[in-house]
Short mmCIF file of C-alpha atoms and ligand atoms in Angstrom, two decimals:
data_model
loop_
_atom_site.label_atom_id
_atom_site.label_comp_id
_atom_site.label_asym_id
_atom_site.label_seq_id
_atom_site.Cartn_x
_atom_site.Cartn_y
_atom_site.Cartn_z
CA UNK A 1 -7.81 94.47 -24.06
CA UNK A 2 -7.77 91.60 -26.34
CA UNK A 3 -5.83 88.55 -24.96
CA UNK A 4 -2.32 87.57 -26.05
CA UNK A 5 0.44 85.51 -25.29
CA UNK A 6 4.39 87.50 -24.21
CA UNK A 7 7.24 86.09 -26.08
CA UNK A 8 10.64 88.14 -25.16
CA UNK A 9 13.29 88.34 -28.07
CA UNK A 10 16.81 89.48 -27.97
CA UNK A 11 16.98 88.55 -31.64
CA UNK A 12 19.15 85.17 -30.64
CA UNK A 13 18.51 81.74 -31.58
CA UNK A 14 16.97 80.51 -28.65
CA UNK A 15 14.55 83.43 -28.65
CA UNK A 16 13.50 82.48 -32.79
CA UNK A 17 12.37 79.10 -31.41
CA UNK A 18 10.28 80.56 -28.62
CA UNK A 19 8.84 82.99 -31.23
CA UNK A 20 7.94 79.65 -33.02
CA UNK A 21 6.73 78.13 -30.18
CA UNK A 22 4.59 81.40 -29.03
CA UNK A 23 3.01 82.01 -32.70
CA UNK A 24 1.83 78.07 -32.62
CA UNK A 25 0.27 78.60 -29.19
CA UNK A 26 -1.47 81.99 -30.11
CA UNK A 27 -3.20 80.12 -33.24
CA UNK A 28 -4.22 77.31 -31.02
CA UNK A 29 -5.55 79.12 -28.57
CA UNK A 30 -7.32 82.12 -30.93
CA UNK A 31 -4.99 85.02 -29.17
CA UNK A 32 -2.84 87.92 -30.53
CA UNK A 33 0.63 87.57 -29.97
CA UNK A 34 2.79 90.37 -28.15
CA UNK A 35 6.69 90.29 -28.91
CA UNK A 36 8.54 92.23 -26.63
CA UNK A 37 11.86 93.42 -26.54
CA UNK A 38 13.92 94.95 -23.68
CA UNK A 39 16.36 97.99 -24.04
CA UNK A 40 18.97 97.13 -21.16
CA UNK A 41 20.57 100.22 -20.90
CA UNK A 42 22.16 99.25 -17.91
CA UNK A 43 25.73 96.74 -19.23
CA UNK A 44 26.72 99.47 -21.51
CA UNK A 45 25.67 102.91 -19.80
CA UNK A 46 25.62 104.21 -16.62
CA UNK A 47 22.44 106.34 -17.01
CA UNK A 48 24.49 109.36 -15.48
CA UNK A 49 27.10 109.12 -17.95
CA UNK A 50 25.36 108.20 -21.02
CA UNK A 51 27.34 106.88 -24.04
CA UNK A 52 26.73 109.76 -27.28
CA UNK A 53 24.49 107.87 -29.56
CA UNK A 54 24.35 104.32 -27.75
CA UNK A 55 20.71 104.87 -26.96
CA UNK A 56 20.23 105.61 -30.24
CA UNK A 57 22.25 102.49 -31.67
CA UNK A 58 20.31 100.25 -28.61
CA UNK A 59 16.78 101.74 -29.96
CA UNK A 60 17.45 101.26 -33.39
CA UNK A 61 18.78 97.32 -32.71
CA UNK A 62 15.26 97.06 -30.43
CA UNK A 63 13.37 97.80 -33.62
CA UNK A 64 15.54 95.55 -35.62
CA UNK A 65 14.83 92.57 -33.59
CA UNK A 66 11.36 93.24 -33.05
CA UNK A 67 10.39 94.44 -37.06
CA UNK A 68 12.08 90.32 -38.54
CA UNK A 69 10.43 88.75 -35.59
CA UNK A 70 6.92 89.63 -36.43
CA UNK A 71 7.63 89.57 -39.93
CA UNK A 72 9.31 85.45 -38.62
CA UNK A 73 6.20 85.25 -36.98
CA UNK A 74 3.61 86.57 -39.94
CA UNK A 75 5.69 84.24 -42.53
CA UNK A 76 4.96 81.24 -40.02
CA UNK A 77 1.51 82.32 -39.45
CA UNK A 78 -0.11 84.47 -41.79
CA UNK A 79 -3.67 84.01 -39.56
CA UNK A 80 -1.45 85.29 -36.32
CA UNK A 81 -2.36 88.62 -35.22
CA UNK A 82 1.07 90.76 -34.03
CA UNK A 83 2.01 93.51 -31.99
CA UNK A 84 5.37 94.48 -30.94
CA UNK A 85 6.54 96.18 -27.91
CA UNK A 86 9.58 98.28 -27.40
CA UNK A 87 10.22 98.73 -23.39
CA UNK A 88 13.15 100.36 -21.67
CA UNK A 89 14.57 98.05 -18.50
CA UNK A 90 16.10 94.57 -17.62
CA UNK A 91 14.98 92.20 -19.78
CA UNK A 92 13.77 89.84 -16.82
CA UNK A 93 11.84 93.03 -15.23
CA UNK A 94 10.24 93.93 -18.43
CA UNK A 95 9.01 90.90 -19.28
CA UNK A 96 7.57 89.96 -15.86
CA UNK A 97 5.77 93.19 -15.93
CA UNK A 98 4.32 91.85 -19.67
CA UNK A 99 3.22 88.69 -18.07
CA UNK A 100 1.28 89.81 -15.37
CA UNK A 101 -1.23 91.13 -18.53
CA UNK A 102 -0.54 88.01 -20.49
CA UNK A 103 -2.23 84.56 -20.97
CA UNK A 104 1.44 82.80 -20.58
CA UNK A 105 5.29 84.12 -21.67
CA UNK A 106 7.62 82.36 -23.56
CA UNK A 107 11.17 82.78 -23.52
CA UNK A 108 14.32 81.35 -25.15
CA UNK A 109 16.48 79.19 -22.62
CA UNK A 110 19.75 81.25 -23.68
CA UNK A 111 20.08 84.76 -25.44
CA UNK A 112 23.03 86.46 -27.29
CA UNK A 113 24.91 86.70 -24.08
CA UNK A 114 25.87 84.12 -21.55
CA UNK A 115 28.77 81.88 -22.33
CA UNK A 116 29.39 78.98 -24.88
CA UNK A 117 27.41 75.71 -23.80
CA UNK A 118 25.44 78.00 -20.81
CA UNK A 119 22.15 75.69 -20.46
CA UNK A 120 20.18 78.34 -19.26
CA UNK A 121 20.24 82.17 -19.22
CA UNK A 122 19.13 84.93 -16.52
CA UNK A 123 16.27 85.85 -17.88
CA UNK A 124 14.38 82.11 -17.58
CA UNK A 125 15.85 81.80 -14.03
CA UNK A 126 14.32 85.22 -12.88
CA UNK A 127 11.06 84.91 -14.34
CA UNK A 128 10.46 80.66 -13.99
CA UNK A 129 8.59 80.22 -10.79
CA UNK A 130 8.69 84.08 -9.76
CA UNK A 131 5.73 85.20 -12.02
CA UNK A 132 2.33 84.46 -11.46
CA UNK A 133 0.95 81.85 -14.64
CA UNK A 134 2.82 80.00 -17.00
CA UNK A 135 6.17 80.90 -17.81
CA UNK A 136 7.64 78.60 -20.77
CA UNK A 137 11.24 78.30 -21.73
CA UNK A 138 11.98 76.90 -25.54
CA UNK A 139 15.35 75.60 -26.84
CA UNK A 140 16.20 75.83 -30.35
CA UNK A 141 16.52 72.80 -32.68
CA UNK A 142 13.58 70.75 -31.69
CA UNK A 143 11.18 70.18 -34.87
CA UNK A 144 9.49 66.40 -34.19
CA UNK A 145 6.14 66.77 -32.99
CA UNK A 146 5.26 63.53 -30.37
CA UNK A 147 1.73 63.76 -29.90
CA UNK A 148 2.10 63.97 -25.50
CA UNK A 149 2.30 66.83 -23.27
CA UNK A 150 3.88 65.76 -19.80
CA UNK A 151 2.87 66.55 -16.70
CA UNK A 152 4.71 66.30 -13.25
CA UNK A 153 3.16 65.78 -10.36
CA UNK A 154 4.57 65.59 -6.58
CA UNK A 155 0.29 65.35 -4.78
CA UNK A 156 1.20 69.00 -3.16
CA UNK A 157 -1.34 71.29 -4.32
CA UNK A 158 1.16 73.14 -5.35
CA UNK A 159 1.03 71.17 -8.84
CA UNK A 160 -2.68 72.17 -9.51
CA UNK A 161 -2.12 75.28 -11.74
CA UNK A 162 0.76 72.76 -13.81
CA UNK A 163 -2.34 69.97 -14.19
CA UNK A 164 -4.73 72.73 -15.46
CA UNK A 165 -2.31 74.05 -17.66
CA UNK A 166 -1.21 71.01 -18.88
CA UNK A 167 -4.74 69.15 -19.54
CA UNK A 168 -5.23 72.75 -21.59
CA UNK A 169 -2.53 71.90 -23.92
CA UNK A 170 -3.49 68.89 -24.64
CA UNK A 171 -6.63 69.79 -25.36
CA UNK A 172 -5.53 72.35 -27.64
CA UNK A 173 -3.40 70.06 -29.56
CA UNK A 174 -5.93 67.40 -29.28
CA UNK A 175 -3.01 65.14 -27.81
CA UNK A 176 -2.59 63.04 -24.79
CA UNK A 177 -1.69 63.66 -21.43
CA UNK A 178 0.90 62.05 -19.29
CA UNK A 179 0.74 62.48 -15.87
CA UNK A 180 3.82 61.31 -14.35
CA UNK A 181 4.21 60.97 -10.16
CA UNK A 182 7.43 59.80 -9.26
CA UNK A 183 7.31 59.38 -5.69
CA UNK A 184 9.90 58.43 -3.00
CA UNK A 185 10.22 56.66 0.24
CA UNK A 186 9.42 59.05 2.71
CA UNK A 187 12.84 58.36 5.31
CA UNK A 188 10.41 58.31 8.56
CA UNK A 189 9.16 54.83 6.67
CA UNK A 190 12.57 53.20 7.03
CA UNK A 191 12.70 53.74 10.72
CA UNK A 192 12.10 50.46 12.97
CA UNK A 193 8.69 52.19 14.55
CA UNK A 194 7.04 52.66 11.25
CA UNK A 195 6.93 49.19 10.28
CA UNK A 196 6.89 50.46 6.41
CA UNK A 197 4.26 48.11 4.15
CA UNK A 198 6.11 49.39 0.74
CA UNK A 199 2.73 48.00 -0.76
CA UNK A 200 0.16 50.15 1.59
CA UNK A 201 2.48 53.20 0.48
CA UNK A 202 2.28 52.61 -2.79
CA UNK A 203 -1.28 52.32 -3.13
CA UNK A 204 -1.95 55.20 -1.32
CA UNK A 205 0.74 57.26 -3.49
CA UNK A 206 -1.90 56.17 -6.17
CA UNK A 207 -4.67 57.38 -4.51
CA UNK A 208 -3.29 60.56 -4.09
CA UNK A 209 -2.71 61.32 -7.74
CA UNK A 210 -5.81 60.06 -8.80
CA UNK A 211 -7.60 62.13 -6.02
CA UNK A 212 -5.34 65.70 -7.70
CA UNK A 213 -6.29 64.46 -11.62
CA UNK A 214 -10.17 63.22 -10.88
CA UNK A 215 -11.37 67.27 -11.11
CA UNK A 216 -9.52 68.46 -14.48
CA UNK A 217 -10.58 64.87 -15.66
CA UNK A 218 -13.85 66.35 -15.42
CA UNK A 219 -13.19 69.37 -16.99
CA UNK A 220 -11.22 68.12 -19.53
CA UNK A 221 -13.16 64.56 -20.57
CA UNK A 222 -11.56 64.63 -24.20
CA UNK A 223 -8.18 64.35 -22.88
CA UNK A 224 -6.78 60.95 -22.87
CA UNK A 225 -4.82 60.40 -19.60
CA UNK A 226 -2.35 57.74 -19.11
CA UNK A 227 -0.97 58.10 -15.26
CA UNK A 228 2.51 57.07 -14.15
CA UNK A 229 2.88 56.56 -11.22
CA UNK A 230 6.34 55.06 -9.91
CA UNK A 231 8.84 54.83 -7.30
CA UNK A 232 11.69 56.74 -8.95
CA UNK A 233 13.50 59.61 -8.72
CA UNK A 234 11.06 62.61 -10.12
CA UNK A 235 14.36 64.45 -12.21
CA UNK A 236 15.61 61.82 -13.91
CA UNK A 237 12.09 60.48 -14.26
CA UNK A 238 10.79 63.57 -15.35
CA UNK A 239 13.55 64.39 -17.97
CA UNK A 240 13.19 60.45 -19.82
CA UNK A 241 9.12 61.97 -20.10
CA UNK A 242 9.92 64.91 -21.65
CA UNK A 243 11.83 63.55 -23.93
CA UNK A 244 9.18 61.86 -25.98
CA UNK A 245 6.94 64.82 -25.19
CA UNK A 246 6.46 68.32 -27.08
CA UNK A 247 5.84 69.86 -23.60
CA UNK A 248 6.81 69.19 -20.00
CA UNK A 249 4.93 70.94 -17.62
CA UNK A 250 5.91 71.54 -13.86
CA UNK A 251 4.69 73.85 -10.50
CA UNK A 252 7.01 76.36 -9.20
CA UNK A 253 7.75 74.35 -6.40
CA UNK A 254 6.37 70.97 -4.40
CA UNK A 255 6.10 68.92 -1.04
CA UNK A 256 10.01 70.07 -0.68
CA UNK A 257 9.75 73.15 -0.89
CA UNK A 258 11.96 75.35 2.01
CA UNK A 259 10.77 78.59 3.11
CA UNK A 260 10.04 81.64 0.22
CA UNK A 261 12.03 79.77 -2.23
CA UNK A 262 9.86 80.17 -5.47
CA UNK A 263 11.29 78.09 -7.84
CA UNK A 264 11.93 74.22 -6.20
CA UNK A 265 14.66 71.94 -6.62
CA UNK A 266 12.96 69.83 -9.53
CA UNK A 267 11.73 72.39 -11.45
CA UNK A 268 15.33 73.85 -11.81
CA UNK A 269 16.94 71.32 -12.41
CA UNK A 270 14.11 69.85 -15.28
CA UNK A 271 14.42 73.54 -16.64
CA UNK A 272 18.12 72.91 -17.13
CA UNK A 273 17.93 69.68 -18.49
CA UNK A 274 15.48 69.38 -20.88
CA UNK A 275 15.50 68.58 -24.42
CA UNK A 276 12.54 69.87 -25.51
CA UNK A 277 10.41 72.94 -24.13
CA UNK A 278 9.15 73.17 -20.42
CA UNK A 279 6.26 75.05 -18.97
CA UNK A 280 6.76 76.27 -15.13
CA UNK A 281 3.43 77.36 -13.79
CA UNK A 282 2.78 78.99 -10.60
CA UNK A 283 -0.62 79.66 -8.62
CA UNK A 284 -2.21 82.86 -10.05
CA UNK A 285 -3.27 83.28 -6.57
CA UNK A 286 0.14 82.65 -5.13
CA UNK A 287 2.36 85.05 -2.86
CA UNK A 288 5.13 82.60 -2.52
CA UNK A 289 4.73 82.54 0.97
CA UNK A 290 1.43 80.20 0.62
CA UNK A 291 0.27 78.24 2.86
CA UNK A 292 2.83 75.15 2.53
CA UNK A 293 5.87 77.86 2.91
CA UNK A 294 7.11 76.53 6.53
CA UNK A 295 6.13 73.04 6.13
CA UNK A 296 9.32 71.76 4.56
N1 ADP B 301 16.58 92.23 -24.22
C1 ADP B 301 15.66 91.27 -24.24
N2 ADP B 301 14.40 91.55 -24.60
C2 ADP B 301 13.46 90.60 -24.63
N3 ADP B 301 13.68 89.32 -24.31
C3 ADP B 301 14.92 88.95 -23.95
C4 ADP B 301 15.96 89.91 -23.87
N4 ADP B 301 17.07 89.26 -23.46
C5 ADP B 301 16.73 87.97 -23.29
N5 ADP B 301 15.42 87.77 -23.59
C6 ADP B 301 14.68 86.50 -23.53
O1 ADP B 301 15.27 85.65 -22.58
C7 ADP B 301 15.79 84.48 -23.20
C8 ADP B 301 17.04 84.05 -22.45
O2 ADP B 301 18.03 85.04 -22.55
P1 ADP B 301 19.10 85.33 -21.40
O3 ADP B 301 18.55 84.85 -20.12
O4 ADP B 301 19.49 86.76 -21.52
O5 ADP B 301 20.29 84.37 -21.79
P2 ADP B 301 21.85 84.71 -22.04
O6 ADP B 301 22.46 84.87 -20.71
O7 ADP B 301 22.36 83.52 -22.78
O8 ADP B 301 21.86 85.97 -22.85
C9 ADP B 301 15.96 84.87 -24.66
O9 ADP B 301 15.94 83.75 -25.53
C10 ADP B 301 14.76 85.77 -24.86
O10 ADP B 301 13.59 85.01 -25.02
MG1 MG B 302 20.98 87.92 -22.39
#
């Protein structure tokens, strides 16, 4: 099987911009595209008592939706090579069977349901953080191109896959790479025992990022790296990034991770929030219940 890159349509708005976003990426990277689009039976039928005719009128909108985005996505791209796929399911549980055969999957951050001014729908919550790879959510109306992918980093390993995804991109676009590590004070530093040199913490909060970027460094040596490294808090920190950025790039979860959650605190909330489009990669390798799961 030839490569390709997921993108999930439900013909919306949202959806058109990750089709954008998704035919760009499959020309930079030299991979077919696969545009997928899933029949939900389920809000309008009970499969026992099925409608007359609505699985016709669902089938025929499927094909609808799929036929103008690869013809969106030829008209883009005429070098982009297109195939279309017609599944019956959930939208969330078709597409994270698509990703598990796909080099990443892109998805709008809202579809044609949800409500006015939702910020993000069910589908990116479901499948950010809970499929292996790189899951990337796109909002509509973002055209400027910055020259800087962003990259968030917390020193957990944890953020590895995000740092080898994100040096990729950049090396694709031939852009550079900001690596940003917005660290806190850890609270056992304030107490009276620890004696807390803010100055030995900080340089050793260094040393830690440089230690996690040194490999891809390697890997990567025409990727320009500028490395942030500051005393801030990581969302709000994060978010002013990503705003000069034309990708953010997160793990699934961090250092605060509780338990099996799969998708940490930051990484929702920077999914949410951002302006422009964010990539949440998780460990290929991953169960969610790695090694870091009961370490708080
Ligand atoms: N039926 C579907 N088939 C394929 N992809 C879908 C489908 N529904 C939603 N998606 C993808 O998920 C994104 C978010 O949609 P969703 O989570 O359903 O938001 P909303 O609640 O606003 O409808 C869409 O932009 C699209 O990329
Ligand atoms: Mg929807």
């Amino acid at each position: 099987m030839t490569e390709s890159i997921a993108v999930g349509t439900d013909g919306s708005a949202a959806a058109t911009a990750a089709l954008e976003w998704a035919v760009d990426d499959a020309v930079r990277r030299g991979v077919s595209l696969r545009i997928v689009h899933a029949m939900d039976r389920w809000p309008h039928d009970l499969v026992e008592f099925p409608t007359p005719g609505r699985s016709g009128q669902l089938e025929c909108f499927g094909e609808q939706v799929l036929t103008e985005a690869a013809k969106a996505a030829m008209e883009r791209r005429p070098d982009v090579r297109v195939t279309t796929e017609l599944i019956e399911g959930t939208p969330s549980d078709v597409l994270g069977g698509q990703a598990e055969t796909a080099v990443e999957l892109v998805v709008g951050n809202r579809g044609l349901g949800g409500f006015a001014g939702s910020l993000l729908g069910s589908v990116p919550v479901r499948l950010a953080g809970h499929v292996s790879g790189a899951v990337v959510v796109v909002r509509q109306g973002r055209a400027e191109v910055y020259g800087e992918v962003v990259v968030g980093v917390d020193g957990s390993a944890e953020c590895d896959p995000a740092l080898g995804f994100a040096f990729e991109q950049a090396a694709l676009r031939g852009c550079g790479l900001r690596v940003v590590y917005a660290w806190q004070m850890p609270l056992h530093a304030f107490s009276p025992e620890a004696g807390g040199d803010i100055e030995e913490i900080r340089r050793a909060q260094r040393l830690v990022a440089e230690e996690r970027l040194a490999g891809w460094q390697e890997r990567f040596p025409t990727v320009e790296v500028v490395s942030e490294v500051t005393r801030a808090r990581p969302v709000p920190t994060l978010l002013a990034a990503s705003a000069r950025a034309d990708l953010l790039v997160v793990g699934s979860r961090g250092l605060g991770a509780v338990g099996s959650v799969l998708l940490g605190s930051v990484s929702r909330e920077v999914l949410h929030h951002a302006r422009g489009p964010v990539a949440v990669v998780r460990s290929t390798r991953s169960t969610g219940r790695g090694p870091r799961a009961s370490s708080g």
